[in-house]
Coordinates of C-alpha atoms in Angstrom, one line a residue:
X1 CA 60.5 -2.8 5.7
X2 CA 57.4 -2.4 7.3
X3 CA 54.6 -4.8 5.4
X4 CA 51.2 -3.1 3.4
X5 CA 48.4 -2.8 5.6
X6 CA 49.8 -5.0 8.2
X7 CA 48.5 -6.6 11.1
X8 CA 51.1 -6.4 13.8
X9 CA 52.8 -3.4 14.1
X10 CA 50.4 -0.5 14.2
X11 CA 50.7 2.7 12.5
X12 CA 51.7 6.1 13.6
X13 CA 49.4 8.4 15.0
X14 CA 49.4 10.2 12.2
X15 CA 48.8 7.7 9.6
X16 CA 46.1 6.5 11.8
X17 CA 44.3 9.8 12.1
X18 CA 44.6 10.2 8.2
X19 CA 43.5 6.6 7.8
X20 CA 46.4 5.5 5.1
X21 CA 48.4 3.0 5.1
X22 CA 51.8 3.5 7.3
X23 CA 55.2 2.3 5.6
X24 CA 58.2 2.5 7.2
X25 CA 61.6 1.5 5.5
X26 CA 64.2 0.6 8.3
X27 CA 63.4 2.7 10.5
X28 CA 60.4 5.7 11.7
X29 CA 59.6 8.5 10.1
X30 CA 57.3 6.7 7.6
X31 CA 56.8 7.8 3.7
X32 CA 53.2 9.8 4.9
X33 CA 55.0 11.7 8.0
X34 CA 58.4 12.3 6.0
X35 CA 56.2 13.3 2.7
X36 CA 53.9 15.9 5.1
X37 CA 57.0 16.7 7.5
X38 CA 55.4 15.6 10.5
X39 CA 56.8 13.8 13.3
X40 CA 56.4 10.2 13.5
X41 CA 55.1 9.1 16.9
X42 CA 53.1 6.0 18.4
X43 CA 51.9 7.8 21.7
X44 CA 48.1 7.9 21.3
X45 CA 46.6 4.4 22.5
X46 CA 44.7 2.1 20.0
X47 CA 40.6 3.2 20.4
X48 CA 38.6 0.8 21.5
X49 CA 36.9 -2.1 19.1
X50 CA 33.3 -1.5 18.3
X51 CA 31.0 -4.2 19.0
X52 CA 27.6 -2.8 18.1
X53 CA 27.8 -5.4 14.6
X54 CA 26.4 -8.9 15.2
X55 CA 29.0 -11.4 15.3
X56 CA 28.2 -13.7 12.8
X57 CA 27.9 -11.3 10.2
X58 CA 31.3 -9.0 11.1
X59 CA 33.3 -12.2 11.5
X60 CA 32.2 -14.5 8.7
X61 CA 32.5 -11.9 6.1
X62 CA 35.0 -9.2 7.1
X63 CA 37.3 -11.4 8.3
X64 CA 37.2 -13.3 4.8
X65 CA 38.0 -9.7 3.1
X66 CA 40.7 -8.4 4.9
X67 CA 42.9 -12.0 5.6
X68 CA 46.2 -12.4 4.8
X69 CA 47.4 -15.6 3.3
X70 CA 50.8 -15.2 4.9
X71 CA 50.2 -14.5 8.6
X72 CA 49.7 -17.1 10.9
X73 CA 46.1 -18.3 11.4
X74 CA 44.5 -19.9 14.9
X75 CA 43.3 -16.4 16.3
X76 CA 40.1 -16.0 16.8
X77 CA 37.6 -12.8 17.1
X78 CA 35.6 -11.4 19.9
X79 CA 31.9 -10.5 18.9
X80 CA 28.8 -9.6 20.8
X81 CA 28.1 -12.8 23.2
X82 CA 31.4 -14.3 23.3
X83 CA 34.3 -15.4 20.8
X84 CA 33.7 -16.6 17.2
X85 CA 36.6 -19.0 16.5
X86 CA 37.3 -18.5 13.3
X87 CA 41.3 -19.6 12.5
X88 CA 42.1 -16.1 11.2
X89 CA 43.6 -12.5 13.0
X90 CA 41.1 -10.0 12.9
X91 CA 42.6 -6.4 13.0
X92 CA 41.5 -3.2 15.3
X93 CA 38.4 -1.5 13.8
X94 CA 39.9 1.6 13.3
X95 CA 42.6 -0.3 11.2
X96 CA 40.8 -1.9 8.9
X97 CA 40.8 -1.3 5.2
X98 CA 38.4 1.0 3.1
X99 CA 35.6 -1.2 1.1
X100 CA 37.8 -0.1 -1.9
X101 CA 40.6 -1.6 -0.6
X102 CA 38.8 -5.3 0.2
X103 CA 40.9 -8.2 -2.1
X104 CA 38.2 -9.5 -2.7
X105 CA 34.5 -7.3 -3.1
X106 CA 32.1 -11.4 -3.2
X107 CA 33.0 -12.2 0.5
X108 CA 30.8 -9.1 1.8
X109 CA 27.5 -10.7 2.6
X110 CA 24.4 -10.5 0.9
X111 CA 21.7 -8.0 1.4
X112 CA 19.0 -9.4 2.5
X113 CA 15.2 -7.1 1.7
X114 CA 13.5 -9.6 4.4
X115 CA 13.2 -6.0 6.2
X116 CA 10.4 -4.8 3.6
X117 CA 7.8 -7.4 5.1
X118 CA 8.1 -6.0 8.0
X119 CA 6.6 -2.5 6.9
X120 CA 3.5 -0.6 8.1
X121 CA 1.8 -1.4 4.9
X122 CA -1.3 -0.4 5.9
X123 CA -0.1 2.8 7.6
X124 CA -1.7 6.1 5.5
X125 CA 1.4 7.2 3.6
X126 CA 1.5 3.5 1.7
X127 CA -2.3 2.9 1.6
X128 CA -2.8 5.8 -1.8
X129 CA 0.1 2.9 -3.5
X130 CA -2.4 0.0 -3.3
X131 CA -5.0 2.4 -5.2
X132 CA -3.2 2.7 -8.4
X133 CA -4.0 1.7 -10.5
X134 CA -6.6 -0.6 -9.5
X135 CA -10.5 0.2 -10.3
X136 CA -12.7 0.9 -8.0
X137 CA -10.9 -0.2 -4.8
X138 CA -12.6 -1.5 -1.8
X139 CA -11.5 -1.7 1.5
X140 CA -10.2 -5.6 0.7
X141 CA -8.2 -4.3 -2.2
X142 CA -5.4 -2.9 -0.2
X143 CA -4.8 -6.3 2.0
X144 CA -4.4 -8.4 -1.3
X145 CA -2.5 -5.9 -2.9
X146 CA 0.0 -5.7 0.2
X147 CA 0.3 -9.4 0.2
X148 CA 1.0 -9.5 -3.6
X149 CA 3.2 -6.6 -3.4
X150 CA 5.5 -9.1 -0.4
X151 CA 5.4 -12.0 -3.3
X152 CA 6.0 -9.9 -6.7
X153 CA 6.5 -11.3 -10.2
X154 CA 7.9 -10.1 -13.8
X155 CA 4.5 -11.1 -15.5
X156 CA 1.1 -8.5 -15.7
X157 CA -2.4 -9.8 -15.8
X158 CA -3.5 -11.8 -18.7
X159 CA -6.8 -9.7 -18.4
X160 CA -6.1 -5.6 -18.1
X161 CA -10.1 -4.3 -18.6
X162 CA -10.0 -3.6 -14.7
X163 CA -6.2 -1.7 -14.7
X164 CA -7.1 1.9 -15.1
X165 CA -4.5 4.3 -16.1
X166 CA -6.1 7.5 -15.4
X167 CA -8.5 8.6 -13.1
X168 CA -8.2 6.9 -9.9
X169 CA -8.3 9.2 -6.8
X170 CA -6.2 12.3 -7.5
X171 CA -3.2 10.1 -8.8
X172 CA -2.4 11.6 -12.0
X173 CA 0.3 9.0 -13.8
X174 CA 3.4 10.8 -15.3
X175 CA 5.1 9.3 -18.7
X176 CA 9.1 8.1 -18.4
X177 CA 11.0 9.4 -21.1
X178 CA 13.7 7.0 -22.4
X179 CA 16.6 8.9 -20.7
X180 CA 17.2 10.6 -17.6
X181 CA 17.2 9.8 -13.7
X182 CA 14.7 6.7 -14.4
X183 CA 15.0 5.0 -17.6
X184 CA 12.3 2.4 -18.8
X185 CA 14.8 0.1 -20.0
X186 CA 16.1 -0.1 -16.6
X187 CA 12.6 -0.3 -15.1
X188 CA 11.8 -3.0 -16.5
X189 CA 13.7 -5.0 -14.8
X190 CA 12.0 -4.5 -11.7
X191 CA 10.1 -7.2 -10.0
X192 CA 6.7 -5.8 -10.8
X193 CA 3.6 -7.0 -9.2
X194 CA 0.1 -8.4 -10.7
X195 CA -0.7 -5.5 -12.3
X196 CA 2.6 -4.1 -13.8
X197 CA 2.8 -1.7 -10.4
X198 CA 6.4 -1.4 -8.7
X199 CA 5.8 0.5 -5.6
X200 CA 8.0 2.9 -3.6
X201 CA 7.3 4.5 -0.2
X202 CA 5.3 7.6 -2.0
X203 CA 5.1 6.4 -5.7
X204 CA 5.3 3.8 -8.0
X205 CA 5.9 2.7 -11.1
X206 CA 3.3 1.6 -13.4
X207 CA 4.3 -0.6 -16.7
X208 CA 2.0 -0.4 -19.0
X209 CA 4.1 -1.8 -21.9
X210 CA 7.4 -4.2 -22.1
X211 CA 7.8 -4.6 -25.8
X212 CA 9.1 -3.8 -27.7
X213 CA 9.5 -0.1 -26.2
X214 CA 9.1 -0.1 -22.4
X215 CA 6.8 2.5 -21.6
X216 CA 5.9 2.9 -17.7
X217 CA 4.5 5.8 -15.8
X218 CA 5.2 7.5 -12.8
X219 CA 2.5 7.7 -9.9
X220 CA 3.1 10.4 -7.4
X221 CA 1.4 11.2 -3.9
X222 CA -0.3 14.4 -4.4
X223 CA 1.2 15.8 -1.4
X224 CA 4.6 15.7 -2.8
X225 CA 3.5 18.4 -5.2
X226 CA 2.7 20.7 -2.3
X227 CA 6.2 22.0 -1.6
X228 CA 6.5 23.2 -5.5
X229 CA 3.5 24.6 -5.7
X230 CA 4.2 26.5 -2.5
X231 CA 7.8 27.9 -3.8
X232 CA 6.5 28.9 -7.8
X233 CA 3.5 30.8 -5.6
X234 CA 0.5 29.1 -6.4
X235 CA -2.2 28.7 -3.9
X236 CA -3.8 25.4 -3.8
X237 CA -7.1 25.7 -3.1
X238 CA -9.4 23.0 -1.9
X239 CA -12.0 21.3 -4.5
X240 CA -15.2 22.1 -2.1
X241 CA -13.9 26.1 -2.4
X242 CA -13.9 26.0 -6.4
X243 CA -16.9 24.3 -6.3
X244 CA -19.0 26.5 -4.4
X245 CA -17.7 29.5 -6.5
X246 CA -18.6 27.4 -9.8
X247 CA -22.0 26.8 -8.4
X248 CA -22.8 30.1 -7.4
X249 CA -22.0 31.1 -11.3
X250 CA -23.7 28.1 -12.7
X251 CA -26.2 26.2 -10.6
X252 CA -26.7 22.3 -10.8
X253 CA -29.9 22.4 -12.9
X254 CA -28.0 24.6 -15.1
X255 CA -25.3 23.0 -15.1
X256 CA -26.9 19.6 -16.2
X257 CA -28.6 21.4 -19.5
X258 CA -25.3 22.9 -20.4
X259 CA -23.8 19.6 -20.4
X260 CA -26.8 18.7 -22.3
X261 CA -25.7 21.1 -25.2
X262 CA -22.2 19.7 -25.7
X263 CA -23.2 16.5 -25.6
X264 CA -25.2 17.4 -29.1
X265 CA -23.3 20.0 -30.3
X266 CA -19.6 20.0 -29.6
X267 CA -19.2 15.9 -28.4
X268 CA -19.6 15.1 -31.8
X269 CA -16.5 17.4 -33.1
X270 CA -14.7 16.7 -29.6
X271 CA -15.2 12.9 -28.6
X272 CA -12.9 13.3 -25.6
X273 CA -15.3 11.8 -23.0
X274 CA -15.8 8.0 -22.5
X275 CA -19.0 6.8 -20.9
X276 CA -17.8 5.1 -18.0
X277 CA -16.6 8.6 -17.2
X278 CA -19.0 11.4 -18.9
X279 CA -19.3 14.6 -17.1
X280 CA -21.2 15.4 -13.9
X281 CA -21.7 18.4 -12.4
X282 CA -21.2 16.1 -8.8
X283 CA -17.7 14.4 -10.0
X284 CA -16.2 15.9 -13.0
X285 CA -13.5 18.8 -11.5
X286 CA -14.6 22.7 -11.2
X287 CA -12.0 24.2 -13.9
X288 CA -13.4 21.2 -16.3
X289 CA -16.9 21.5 -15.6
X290 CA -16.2 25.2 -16.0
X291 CA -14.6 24.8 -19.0
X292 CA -17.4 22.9 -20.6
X293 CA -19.8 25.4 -19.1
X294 CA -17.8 28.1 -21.3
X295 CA -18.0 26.4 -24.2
X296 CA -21.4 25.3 -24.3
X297 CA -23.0 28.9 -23.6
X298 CA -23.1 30.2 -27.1
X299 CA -25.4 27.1 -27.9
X300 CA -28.4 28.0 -25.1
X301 CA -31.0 29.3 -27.8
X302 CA -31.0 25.9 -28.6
X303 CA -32.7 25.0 -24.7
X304 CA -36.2 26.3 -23.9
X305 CA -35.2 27.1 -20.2
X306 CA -31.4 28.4 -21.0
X307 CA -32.3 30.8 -23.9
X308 CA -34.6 32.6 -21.2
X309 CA -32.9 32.7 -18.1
X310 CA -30.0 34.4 -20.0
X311 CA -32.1 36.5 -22.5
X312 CA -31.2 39.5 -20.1
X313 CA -28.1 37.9 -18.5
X314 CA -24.7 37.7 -20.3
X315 CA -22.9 34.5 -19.7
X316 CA -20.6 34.7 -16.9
X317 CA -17.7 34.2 -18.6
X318 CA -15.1 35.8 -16.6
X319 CA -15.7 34.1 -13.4
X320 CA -15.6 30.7 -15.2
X321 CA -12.2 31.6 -16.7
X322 CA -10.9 32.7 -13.2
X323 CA -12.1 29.1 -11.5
X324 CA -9.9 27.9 -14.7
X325 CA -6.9 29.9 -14.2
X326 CA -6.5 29.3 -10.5
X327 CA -6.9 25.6 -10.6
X328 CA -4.8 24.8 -13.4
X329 CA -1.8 27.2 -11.8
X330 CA -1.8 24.4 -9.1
X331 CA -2.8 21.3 -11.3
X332 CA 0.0 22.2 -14.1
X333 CA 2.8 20.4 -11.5
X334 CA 0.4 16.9 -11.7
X335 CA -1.1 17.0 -15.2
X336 CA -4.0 15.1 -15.4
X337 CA -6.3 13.9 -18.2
X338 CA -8.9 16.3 -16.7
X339 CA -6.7 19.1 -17.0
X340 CA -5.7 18.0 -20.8
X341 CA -9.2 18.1 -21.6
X342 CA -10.1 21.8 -19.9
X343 CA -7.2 22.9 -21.9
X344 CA -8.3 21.9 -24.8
X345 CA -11.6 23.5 -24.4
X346 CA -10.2 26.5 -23.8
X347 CA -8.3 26.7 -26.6
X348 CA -11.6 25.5 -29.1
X349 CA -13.5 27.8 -27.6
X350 CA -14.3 30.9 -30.0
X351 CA -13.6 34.4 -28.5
X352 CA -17.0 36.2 -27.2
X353 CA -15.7 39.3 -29.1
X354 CA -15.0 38.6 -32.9
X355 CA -13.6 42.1 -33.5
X356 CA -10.3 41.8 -31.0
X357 CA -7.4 38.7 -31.8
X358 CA -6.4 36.8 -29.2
X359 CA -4.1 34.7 -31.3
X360 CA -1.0 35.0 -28.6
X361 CA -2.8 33.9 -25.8
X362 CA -4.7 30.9 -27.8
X363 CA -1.0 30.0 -29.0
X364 CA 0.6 30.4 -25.6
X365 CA -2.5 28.2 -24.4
X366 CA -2.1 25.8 -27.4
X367 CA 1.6 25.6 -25.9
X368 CA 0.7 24.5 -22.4
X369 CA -1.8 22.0 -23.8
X370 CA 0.6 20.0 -26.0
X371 CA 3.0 19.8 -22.9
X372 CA 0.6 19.2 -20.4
X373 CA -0.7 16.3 -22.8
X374 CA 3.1 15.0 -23.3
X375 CA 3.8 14.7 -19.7
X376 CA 0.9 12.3 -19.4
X377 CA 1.5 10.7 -22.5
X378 CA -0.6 11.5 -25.0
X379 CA 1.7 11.6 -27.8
X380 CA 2.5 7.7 -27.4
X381 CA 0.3 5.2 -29.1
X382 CA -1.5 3.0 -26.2
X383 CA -3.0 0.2 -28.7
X384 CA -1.0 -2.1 -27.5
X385 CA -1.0 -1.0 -23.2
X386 CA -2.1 -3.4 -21.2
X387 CA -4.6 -1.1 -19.8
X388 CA -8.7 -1.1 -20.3
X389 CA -9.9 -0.8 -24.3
X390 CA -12.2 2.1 -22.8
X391 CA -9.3 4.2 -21.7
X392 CA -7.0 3.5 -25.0
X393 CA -10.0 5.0 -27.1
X394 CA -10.1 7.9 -25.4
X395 CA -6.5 8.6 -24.9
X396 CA -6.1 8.0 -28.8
X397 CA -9.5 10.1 -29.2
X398 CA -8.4 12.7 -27.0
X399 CA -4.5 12.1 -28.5
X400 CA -6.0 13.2 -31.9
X401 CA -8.4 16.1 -31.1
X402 CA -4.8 17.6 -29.5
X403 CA -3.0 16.9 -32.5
X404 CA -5.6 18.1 -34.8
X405 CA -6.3 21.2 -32.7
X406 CA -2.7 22.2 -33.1
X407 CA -2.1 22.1 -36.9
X408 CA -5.5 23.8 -38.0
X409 CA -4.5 26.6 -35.3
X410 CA -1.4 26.7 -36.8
X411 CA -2.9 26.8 -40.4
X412 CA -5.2 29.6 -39.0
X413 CA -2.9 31.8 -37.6
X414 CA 0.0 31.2 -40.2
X415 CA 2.5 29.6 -37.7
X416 CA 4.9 26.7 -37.7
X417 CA 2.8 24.0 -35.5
X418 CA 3.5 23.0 -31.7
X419 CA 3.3 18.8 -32.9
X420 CA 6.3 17.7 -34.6
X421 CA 4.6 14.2 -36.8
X422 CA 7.5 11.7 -35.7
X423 CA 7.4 12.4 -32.0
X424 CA 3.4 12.1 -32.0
X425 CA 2.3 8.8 -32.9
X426 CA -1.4 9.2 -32.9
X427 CA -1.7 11.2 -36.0
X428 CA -5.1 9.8 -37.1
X429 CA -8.3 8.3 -36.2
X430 CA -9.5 4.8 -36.4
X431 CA -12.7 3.0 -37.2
X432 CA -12.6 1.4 -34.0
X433 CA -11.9 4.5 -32.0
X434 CA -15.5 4.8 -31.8
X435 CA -15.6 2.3 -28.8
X436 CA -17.5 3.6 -25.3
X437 CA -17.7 7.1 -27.1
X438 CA -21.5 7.2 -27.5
X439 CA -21.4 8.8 -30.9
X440 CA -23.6 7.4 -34.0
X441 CA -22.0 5.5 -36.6
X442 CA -22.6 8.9 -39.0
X443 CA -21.2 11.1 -36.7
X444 CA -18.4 8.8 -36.5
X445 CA -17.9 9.0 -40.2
X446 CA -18.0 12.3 -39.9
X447 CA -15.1 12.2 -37.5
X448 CA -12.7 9.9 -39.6
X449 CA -13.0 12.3 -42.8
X450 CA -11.9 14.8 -40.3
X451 CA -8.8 13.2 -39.5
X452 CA -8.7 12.2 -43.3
X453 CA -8.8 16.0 -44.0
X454 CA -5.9 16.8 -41.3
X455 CA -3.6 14.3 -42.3
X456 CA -3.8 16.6 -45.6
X457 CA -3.1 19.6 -43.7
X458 CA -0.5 18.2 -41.8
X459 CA 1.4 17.3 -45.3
X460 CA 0.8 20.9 -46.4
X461 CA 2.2 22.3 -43.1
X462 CA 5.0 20.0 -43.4
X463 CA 6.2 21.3 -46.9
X464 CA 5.9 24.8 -46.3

């Protein structure tokens, strides 16, 4: 009977155009042709041996796999540039076992990511990597971050006040839940570099925390977002376009006084601003700007220029909201901390008419502001990130005004709330919170008995 898999007599042509393994008992047909009533024949002519593989890699490993301990050995192998002696019979390409079929899986040689050094590193579509999530990069930033990407290690910085999180160039981070196509406890162990940043071609992976949860995020190129935006219908317009419209409703000069007027009056009730990022009618984003523009109206009695240059003008409230809409259509596929915090607004600010409800669209708002904030991770604690002390305050500052938002809505209107307590872990406010806030030790005082007060709400809510 005709040995498994062997070596010297070759299979039938149709065993060899099915790839499978040709046995023969006696005498042709074989089991396959006898099994599929075919004839057995051995007319077509062996094909030709490939020799595009290197030699040294074919023959030292492939070789190894497929050798069997009872033929005779003192063959040898012919590889690109001459013969390999090797002492064992190599069979015809086409011949050769499946990978599944290899005795022994260890021979196969090792794969070797040498090639990744040789990469355009400095080529555009890899350049927005060495950005995140680095502050204020320069251009000497992305050489040492390419030559610490080639040399990575497992530990992050002993000092994180310069690792920013949020707020670096348009690259909006995106939180890894615990399950699903990339896990954190996988992720971590990937050889991360410096600054807790594993990078891909178009994203990476930012660890922010290793224990005794990982918790990483995502960092996407914004043009990956352009194909989804492009299929749900929503037209991504440029920055400069929504910036002309906002000024043409609300002009710098105004602008800065408005800003003025939350800064006094609604800052103090909605601390979501840190000062190494306040906002600025020159950097802050049109549907934020616009959304603190909205707010802030109601409170321009209170300037002696504002309360006269719109004694005979209403506010112009329904092209702000349309700057809002339009962006946050596009900016709802990479939420931001920006968009988080025009959201929010939106949702504090009262109605200009009293005498109609809009309760459904301020919950269905409320709804796309507690997702929008869970995709960047706002319901996670960050105390213990290894990210800047400024940015922890105002992610658990900001963490809080969304939490709070959502149960005395929910009291208002009489609804079950968005938040469920054990999957948002910044439920209240701590005394030192206050950091890079710019609020007054009394208006801070004021702000932790307002958490005091919703943590009582939140246990009424609870038992009804």
């Amino acid at each position: 009977m005709r040995k498994y898999m062997s070596k010297r007599q070759r299979p039938c042509d149709f065993c060899r155009s099915r790839k499978t393994a040709c046995r023969i008992e006696g005498s042709p047909p074989c089991r396959s042709c006898q099994l599929h009533a075919k004839e057995c024949t051995f007319v077509e002519a062996a094909r030709p041996r490939k020799k595009h593989m290197a030699a040294d890699a074919f023959a030292g490993s492939f070789a190894e796999a497929v050798v069997d301990e009872h033929e005779p050995v003192g063959a040898s192998i012919e590889g690109v540039g001459g013969e390999v002696s090797l002492g064992v019979s190599v069979p015809d390409v086409d011949d050769a076992p499946s990978l599944t079929d290899a005795p022994n899986a260890e021979s196969f040689p090792e794969m070797s990511m040498q090639f990744l050094d040789n990469l355009d590193m400095d080529g555009s579509e890899y350049r927005f990597m060495f950005r995140s999530p680095a502050s204020n990069p320069s251009p000497t930033a992305d050489v040492s971050a390419t030559s610490q990407s080639q040399s990575p290690s497992t530990s992050h910085p002993t000092d994180s006040s310069d690792i920013l999180l949020d707020g670096t160039g348009g690259l909006n981070p995106e939180t890894l839940g615990l399950t699903g196509h990339m896990d954190p406890y996988l992720l971590q162990s990937y050889q991360f570099d410096h600054a807790g940043t594993f990078k891909f071609k178009q994203l990476a992976i930012q660890s922010v925390q290793q224990d005794p949860v990982p918790v990483q995020f995502l960092v996407s190129q914004p043009s990956l977002f352009a194909k989804s935006r492009e299929e749900a219908g929503h037209d991504v317009v440029p920055e400069s376009e929504f910036r002309s419209r906002l000024e043409k409703e609300v002009s710098e000069p105004m602008g800065k006084r408005l800003i003025t007027l939350y800064q006094r009056f609604i800052a103090p009730q909605y601390p979501i601003f840190s000062t190494q990022l306040p906002p600025d009618p020159a950097s802050t984003p049109s549907h934020l700007l616009a959304a603190i523009y909205s707010i802030s109206f109601p409170f321009a009695i209170y300037d002696d220029k504002l309360c006269i240059d719109l004694a005979y003008d209403s506010p112009p409230y329904a092209s702000l909201s349309r700057i809002i809409n339009a962006a946050l259509a596009a900016e709802l596929h990479s939420p931001s901390i920006a968009l988080v915090q025009t959201l929010l607004l939106v949702v504090a600010r009262p109605s200009s008419n009293p005498l109609v409800s809009d309760a459904s669209c301020r919950w269905s708002m409320l709804g796309l502001l507690v997702a929008a904030a869970v995709n960047i991770g706002l319901h996670l604690d960050p105390l213990a990130w290894k990210i800047s002390s400024s940015q922890i305050c105002q992610r658990r500052r900001l963490s809080f005004a969304v939490y709070a938002t959502d149960k005395w809505l929910a009291a208002s209107l009489g609804r079950p709330p968005h938040i469920n307590n054990e999957n948002w872990l910044v439920t209240s406010l701590r005394p030192s919170d206050v950091h890079d806030s710019e609020l007054s030790d009394e208006q801070w005082t004021e702000m932790l008995d307002m958490s005091s007060l919703t943590d009582v709400l939140a246990s009424t809510l609870s038992g009804l």
